Amino acid sequence: MADLKLDQIRKRYGAVDVLHGIDLDVKDGEFVVFVGPSGCGKSTLLRIIAGLEEITGGELMIDGDVVNTKSPRDRGIAMVFQSYALYPHMTVYKNMAFGLKLDKQDKSAIDARVREAARILQLDQLLDRRPSELSGGQRQRVAIGRAIVRQPKVFLFDEPLSNLDAALRVQTRLEIAKLHQDLKSTIVYVTHDQVEAMTLADKIVVMNGGNVEQVGSPMQLYHHPETRFVAGFIGSPAMNFTNVRIDAVAPGKVTVSAPGGIKSVLPFEVPQSEVGKIVELGIRPEHLAPGDEETLSVNGEVDVVEKLGDSTYLYIKLANGDRVTVRAPGHSRIKIGDMVTASAPAGAAHLFDGDGKAFVKVDYPAEFSAEE
Amino acid sequence: MSNSAAVKSGGFRLGLLLLALPLLLWLFLLVILPHIDLLLVSLRERISYGKYEFSLINYVEFFTEPLYWNTYVRTAVMSIFATVLTLIIGFPVSYYIAKVIRGKGKNALFLMCLIPFWVSELVRTFGWMILLRESGVISNLLQWIGVADGPVEMLYNDAAIMVGLVYTSMLFMVVPLVSVLDSLDDSLIEAGYDLGGNAFTITRDIVVPHAMPGIASGCIVVFMLTLGNYLTPNLLGGKDSLWFTEQIYTQFITRFNWESGSAFGFLLLVLSSVIVWVGLKLSKQTLSQTVG
């Protein structure tokens, strides 16, 4: 178990820059999740940590040692592959023992460790089977077991749940979370699924186009996204965005408006120079509710209704053509074609400038804060 | 209802039979029938003109004449050696084509393995003769740079035969190996490095076990082609080549002794079957795995 430090890590394939200088600190025992759309460089970054890709520039440190040029075997890491990468010609036992055998450990030590890992992962009954005789979830556990027996400093997971069906994915997610609690090891985990990121991570690294957009706890990313990209990526259904004009600013206050209804004073620190500019207002669907009780209100015609039982998603078309999703609690009676007003507390709003950077929010209620 | 289903399934069977007919005819007329005749001819002795009797004399002759069975054993050993050599050279080439090089270069390299096979085996073997003979390219080159002070004859020895055999069979080793190595998931190799392997242990424990069916099928094809090769040993080895196919040729064509030639042909068939069977047993492969 150890900490991991990335200092200005760059990766270039020929003329294409894939990673543009990544800085990251992972503390001992932390569960870090790299999340982002496909092609954002998250898998490449993981493979760099694993030693499967060469580093073009920057420094990678595991446990205080620079490991840039070290081979995977000397880095003290163990990776769980997306495809599991189990050896079809070996039994479960041999698959799990393979790394230890290469390490020239003695037979009884190997046996003890493999059986211990098999017990933790409930693979005891399957040790003599071949991977082809296992279900997807069992193969996944063998792949994890093969990593566990090596007692690595850092575990690396590359989209481990993407080949499982929905029900099994939830179950395995819980198992991985429990495993982390038991082993207390450092884990770096790559996924494109923000639910996995939110539920598993101590720290989420949101990546986009070879850059880190934001690093923070799940709740920090949810409540205080620093960029429009993070705001749109974290949360389901995705945050609503609509253009508004800045009419006036005062210390800790900004007045915004949009044709067709929105006119509101919001608690943001906005420089005087922004007055008159068009900025983006973001509101999460779950913070909007039908009715005009709250300060920030939108209205328009409902054009789609999705009923989920516990809640109803209303898709409202605003006067400026933007569509806003509202998550109404319970089984709503609102129908397609109804004119609806929905509102949210001013503290729930997010405001992004022309470059997609968030304005600083001040003075908001605890329910919109990441602090525990 | 049940009647029409029966008609349907009957029609299906007839269709299948018609589709398989060319193959069955080919197998029966050109493979099975000649071999039955070969066996019958080999088991008779000519008493006088047009008069034959059942006899094992042809086989007895084979075992009592040292030249025959010496050639037989030598052909088998040389063929096994040529097969192993082809595998040793072909494996890294196939690995490079299948796993290392990407994109256009991959197809270009594969094509380069194929191009020599656009000309006939005879022309390819003559190519080697032009290179290796006393007045050939290599001999002249050696004299020109001063390594040799007279013409060097490199033809008509076992090494020349080996060169020709390996060269002739290379494609038949590379094709199955490339296809089996192509199917090896890159992550299996990466996981090997991740688990602490090096190039040697990963090749031994992961790549070779995965490639085993391809290795077996490549070896079977190369071995059979080599064992049954007539042209290459004859041209590159000359009089000393002592290849068993030449003995068969001599029996049939020179001595006009069809009985003995048939026996030799049958013994060659037995030899290749036995060696392939032993090879499959040793490598723990089955024929269906290898072909399928």
PDB file of N, CA and C in Angstrom, chain A residues 47 50 52 72-73 77-79 81 83 85-90 95 98-102 146 150 156, chain B residues 184-199 201-202 204-210:
ATOM      1  N   ARG A  47      -3.006   3.047 -17.996  1.00  0.00           N
ATOM      2  CA  ARG A  47      -2.016   2.157 -18.579  1.00  0.00           C
ATOM      3  C   ARG A  47      -0.601   2.700 -18.376  1.00  0.00           C
ATOM      4  N   ALA A  50       0.255   1.700 -14.976  1.00  0.00           N
ATOM      5  CA  ALA A  50       0.534   0.259 -14.950  1.00  0.00           C
ATOM      6  C   ALA A  50       1.869  -0.078 -15.587  1.00  0.00           C
ATOM      7  N   LEU A  52       2.241  -0.087 -18.931  1.00  0.00           N
ATOM      8  CA  LEU A  52       1.963  -0.706 -20.226  1.00  0.00           C
ATOM      9  C   LEU A  52       2.122   0.299 -21.365  1.00  0.00           C
ATOM     10  N   PRO A  72       6.473  -3.148 -15.501  1.00  0.00           N
ATOM     11  CA  PRO A  72       5.281  -3.352 -14.660  1.00  0.00           C
ATOM     12  C   PRO A  72       5.575  -4.198 -13.425  1.00  0.00           C
ATOM     13  N   ARG A  73       6.435  -5.220 -13.588  1.00  0.00           N
ATOM     14  CA  ARG A  73       6.665  -6.143 -12.479  1.00  0.00           C
ATOM     15  C   ARG A  73       7.362  -5.481 -11.298  1.00  0.00           C
ATOM     16  N   ILE A  77       2.317  -2.948  -8.661  1.00  0.00           N
ATOM     17  CA  ILE A  77       0.920  -2.678  -8.981  1.00  0.00           C
ATOM     18  C   ILE A  77       0.279  -3.972  -9.471  1.00  0.00           C
ATOM     19  N   ALA A  78      -1.040  -4.002  -9.434  1.00  0.00           N
ATOM     20  CA  ALA A  78      -1.749  -5.130 -10.041  1.00  0.00           C
ATOM     21  C   ALA A  78      -2.974  -4.564 -10.731  1.00  0.00           C
ATOM     22  N   MET A  79      -3.180  -5.014 -11.961  1.00  0.00           N
ATOM     23  CA  MET A  79      -4.256  -4.444 -12.752  1.00  0.00           C
ATOM     24  C   MET A  79      -5.355  -5.472 -13.004  1.00  0.00           C
ATOM     25  N   PHE A  81      -8.165  -6.160 -15.713  1.00  0.00           N
ATOM     26  CA  PHE A  81      -8.436  -5.704 -17.065  1.00  0.00           C
ATOM     27  C   PHE A  81      -9.925  -5.720 -17.378  1.00  0.00           C
ATOM     28  N   SER A  83     -11.331  -6.788 -20.043  1.00  0.00           N
ATOM     29  CA  SER A  83     -11.715  -8.091 -20.608  1.00  0.00           C
ATOM     30  C   SER A  83     -11.388  -9.234 -19.647  1.00  0.00           C
ATOM     31  N   ALA A  85      -8.888 -10.731 -19.010  1.00  0.00           N
ATOM     32  CA  ALA A  85      -7.585 -11.275 -19.413  1.00  0.00           C
ATOM     33  C   ALA A  85      -7.212 -12.524 -18.624  1.00  0.00           C
ATOM     34  N   LEU A  86      -8.173 -13.415 -18.413  1.00  0.00           N
ATOM     35  CA  LEU A  86      -7.865 -14.687 -17.754  1.00  0.00           C
ATOM     36  C   LEU A  86      -7.286 -15.640 -18.791  1.00  0.00           C
ATOM     37  N   TYR A  87      -6.405 -16.531 -18.339  1.00  0.00           N
ATOM     38  CA  TYR A  87      -5.791 -17.457 -19.275  1.00  0.00           C
ATOM     39  C   TYR A  87      -6.681 -18.671 -19.473  1.00  0.00           C
ATOM     40  N   PRO A  88      -7.174 -18.863 -20.708  1.00  0.00           N
ATOM     41  CA  PRO A  88      -8.172 -19.914 -20.937  1.00  0.00           C
ATOM     42  C   PRO A  88      -7.630 -21.320 -20.704  1.00  0.00           C
ATOM     43  N   HIS A  89      -6.305 -21.488 -20.830  1.00  0.00           N
ATOM     44  CA  HIS A  89      -5.774 -22.842 -20.688  1.00  0.00           C
ATOM     45  C   HIS A  89      -5.392 -23.163 -19.247  1.00  0.00           C
ATOM     46  N   MET A  90      -5.672 -22.235 -18.318  1.00  0.00           N
ATOM     47  CA  MET A  90      -5.346 -22.496 -16.913  1.00  0.00           C
ATOM     48  C   MET A  90      -6.632 -22.528 -16.086  1.00  0.00           C
ATOM     49  N   ASN A  95      -4.650 -19.597 -12.647  1.00  0.00           N
ATOM     50  CA  ASN A  95      -4.720 -18.191 -13.025  1.00  0.00           C
ATOM     51  C   ASN A  95      -4.325 -17.300 -11.851  1.00  0.00           C
ATOM     52  N   PHE A  98      -0.600 -17.652 -10.933  1.00  0.00           N
ATOM     53  CA  PHE A  98       0.374 -17.406 -12.001  1.00  0.00           C
ATOM     54  C   PHE A  98       1.399 -16.314 -11.639  1.00  0.00           C
ATOM     55  N   GLY A  99       0.892 -15.186 -11.129  1.00  0.00           N
ATOM     56  CA  GLY A  99       1.789 -14.088 -10.783  1.00  0.00           C
ATOM     57  C   GLY A  99       2.780 -14.474  -9.698  1.00  0.00           C
ATOM     58  N   LEU A 100       2.304 -15.252  -8.720  1.00  0.00           N
ATOM     59  CA  LEU A 100       3.180 -15.658  -7.622  1.00  0.00           C
ATOM     60  C   LEU A 100       4.219 -16.661  -8.102  1.00  0.00           C
ATOM     61  N   LYS A 101       3.786 -17.519  -9.052  1.00  0.00           N
ATOM     62  CA  LYS A 101       4.709 -18.503  -9.604  1.00  0.00           C
ATOM     63  C   LYS A 101       5.844 -17.800 -10.354  1.00  0.00           C
ATOM     64  N   LEU A 102       5.473 -16.761 -11.122  1.00  0.00           N
ATOM     65  CA  LEU A 102       6.493 -15.991 -11.845  1.00  0.00           C
ATOM     66  C   LEU A 102       7.435 -15.319 -10.865  1.00  0.00           C
ATOM     67  N   ARG A 146      -6.764 -12.567  -8.790  1.00  0.00           N
ATOM     68  CA  ARG A 146      -5.414 -12.651  -9.331  1.00  0.00           C
ATOM     69  C   ARG A 146      -4.600 -11.413  -8.945  1.00  0.00           C
ATOM     70  N   ARG A 150      -1.297 -10.882  -5.120  1.00  0.00           N
ATOM     71  CA  ARG A 150       0.038 -10.310  -5.252  1.00  0.00           C
ATOM     72  C   ARG A 150       0.304  -9.229  -4.209  1.00  0.00           C
ATOM     73  N   LEU A 156      -5.127  -1.369  -9.845  1.00  0.00           N
ATOM     74  CA  LEU A 156      -5.629  -0.602 -10.977  1.00  0.00           C
ATOM     75  C   LEU A 156      -6.809  -1.358 -11.582  1.00  0.00           C
TER      76      LEU A 156
ATOM     77  N   LEU B 184      -5.158 -13.964 -30.285  1.00  0.00           N
ATOM     78  CA  LEU B 184      -4.700 -13.808 -28.899  1.00  0.00           C
ATOM     79  C   LEU B 184      -4.946 -12.359 -28.469  1.00  0.00           C
ATOM     80  N   ASP B 185      -5.799 -12.207 -27.466  1.00  0.00           N
ATOM     81  CA  ASP B 185      -6.142 -10.874 -26.972  1.00  0.00           C
ATOM     82  C   ASP B 185      -4.892 -10.188 -26.400  1.00  0.00           C
ATOM     83  N   ASP B 186      -4.645  -8.950 -26.855  1.00  0.00           N
ATOM     84  CA  ASP B 186      -3.466  -8.221 -26.368  1.00  0.00           C
ATOM     85  C   ASP B 186      -3.452  -8.117 -24.844  1.00  0.00           C
ATOM     86  N   SER B 187      -4.644  -8.021 -24.256  1.00  0.00           N
ATOM     87  CA  SER B 187      -4.671  -7.832 -22.804  1.00  0.00           C
ATOM     88  C   SER B 187      -4.123  -9.061 -22.070  1.00  0.00           C
ATOM     89  N   LEU B 188      -4.167 -10.249 -22.717  1.00  0.00           N
ATOM     90  CA  LEU B 188      -3.589 -11.435 -22.079  1.00  0.00           C
ATOM     91  C   LEU B 188      -2.075 -11.279 -21.945  1.00  0.00           C
ATOM     92  N   ILE B 189      -1.463 -10.686 -22.966  1.00  0.00           N
ATOM     93  CA  ILE B 189      -0.018 -10.462 -22.910  1.00  0.00           C
ATOM     94  C   ILE B 189       0.293  -9.362 -21.900  1.00  0.00           C
ATOM     95  N   GLU B 190      -0.514  -8.294 -21.941  1.00  0.00           N
ATOM     96  CA  GLU B 190      -0.296  -7.191 -20.996  1.00  0.00           C
ATOM     97  C   GLU B 190      -0.468  -7.666 -19.562  1.00  0.00           C
ATOM     98  N   ALA B 191      -1.492  -8.500 -19.351  1.00  0.00           N
ATOM     99  CA  ALA B 191      -1.708  -9.022 -18.000  1.00  0.00           C
ATOM    100  C   ALA B 191      -0.504  -9.841 -17.561  1.00  0.00           C
ATOM    101  N   GLY B 192       0.128 -10.535 -18.510  1.00  0.00           N
ATOM    102  CA  GLY B 192       1.329 -11.302 -18.195  1.00  0.00           C
ATOM    103  C   GLY B 192       2.437 -10.408 -17.677  1.00  0.00           C
ATOM    104  N   TYR B 193       2.644  -9.274 -18.344  1.00  0.00           N
ATOM    105  CA  TYR B 193       3.663  -8.321 -17.863  1.00  0.00           C
ATOM    106  C   TYR B 193       3.251  -7.748 -16.517  1.00  0.00           C
ATOM    107  N   ASP B 194       1.958  -7.454 -16.388  1.00  0.00           N
ATOM    108  CA  ASP B 194       1.448  -6.895 -15.142  1.00  0.00           C
ATOM    109  C   ASP B 194       1.664  -7.866 -13.978  1.00  0.00           C
ATOM    110  N   LEU B 195       1.551  -9.160 -14.287  1.00  0.00           N
ATOM    111  CA  LEU B 195       1.697 -10.175 -13.230  1.00  0.00           C
ATOM    112  C   LEU B 195       3.156 -10.522 -12.967  1.00  0.00           C
ATOM    113  N   GLY B 196       4.060  -9.813 -13.618  1.00  0.00           N
ATOM    114  CA  GLY B 196       5.468 -10.018 -13.293  1.00  0.00           C
ATOM    115  C   GLY B 196       6.211 -10.877 -14.290  1.00  0.00           C
ATOM    116  N   GLY B 197       5.634 -11.106 -15.460  1.00  0.00           N
ATOM    117  CA  GLY B 197       6.318 -11.923 -16.452  1.00  0.00           C
ATOM    118  C   GLY B 197       7.330 -11.119 -17.251  1.00  0.00           C
ATOM    119  N   ASN B 198       8.241 -11.832 -17.914  1.00  0.00           N
ATOM    120  CA  ASN B 198       9.105 -11.170 -18.882  1.00  0.00           C
ATOM    121  C   ASN B 198       8.861 -11.822 -20.239  1.00  0.00           C
ATOM    122  N   ALA B 199       9.567 -11.340 -21.250  1.00  0.00           N
ATOM    123  CA  ALA B 199       9.284 -11.806 -22.607  1.00  0.00           C
ATOM    124  C   ALA B 199       9.349 -13.326 -22.695  1.00  0.00           C
ATOM    125  N   THR B 201       9.031 -15.735 -20.153  1.00  0.00           N
ATOM    126  CA  THR B 201       7.984 -16.477 -19.436  1.00  0.00           C
ATOM    127  C   THR B 201       6.621 -16.276 -20.102  1.00  0.00           C
ATOM    128  N   ILE B 202       6.391 -15.081 -20.656  1.00  0.00           N
ATOM    129  CA  ILE B 202       5.095 -14.843 -21.299  1.00  0.00           C
ATOM    130  C   ILE B 202       4.970 -15.672 -22.571  1.00  0.00           C
ATOM    131  N   ARG B 204       6.486 -18.504 -23.099  1.00  0.00           N
ATOM    132  CA  ARG B 204       6.382 -19.908 -22.707  1.00  0.00           C
ATOM    133  C   ARG B 204       5.017 -20.237 -22.103  1.00  0.00           C
ATOM    134  N   ASP B 205       4.515 -19.369 -21.224  1.00  0.00           N
ATOM    135  CA  ASP B 205       3.319 -19.719 -20.458  1.00  0.00           C
ATOM    136  C   ASP B 205       2.018 -19.224 -21.078  1.00  0.00           C
ATOM    137  N   ILE B 206       2.094 -18.215 -21.939  1.00  0.00           N
ATOM    138  CA  ILE B 206       0.855 -17.636 -22.454  1.00  0.00           C
ATOM    139  C   ILE B 206       0.755 -17.753 -23.974  1.00  0.00           C
ATOM    140  N   VAL B 207       1.786 -17.282 -24.677  1.00  0.00           N
ATOM    141  CA  VAL B 207       1.673 -17.224 -26.136  1.00  0.00           C
ATOM    142  C   VAL B 207       1.699 -18.620 -26.744  1.00  0.00           C
ATOM    143  N   VAL B 208       2.672 -19.442 -26.348  1.00  0.00           N
ATOM    144  CA  VAL B 208       2.785 -20.773 -26.962  1.00  0.00           C
ATOM    145  C   VAL B 208       1.568 -21.658 -26.642  1.00  0.00           C
ATOM    146  N   PRO B 209       1.105 -21.719 -25.375  1.00  0.00           N
ATOM    147  CA  PRO B 209      -0.099 -22.526 -25.132  1.00  0.00           C
ATOM    148  C   PRO B 209      -1.290 -22.066 -25.972  1.00  0.00           C
ATOM    149  N   HIS B 210      -1.424 -20.748 -26.118  1.00  0.00           N
ATOM    150  CA  HIS B 210      -2.532 -20.249 -26.935  1.00  0.00           C
ATOM    151  C   HIS B 210      -2.351 -20.643 -28.398  1.00  0.00           C
TER     152      HIS B 210
END
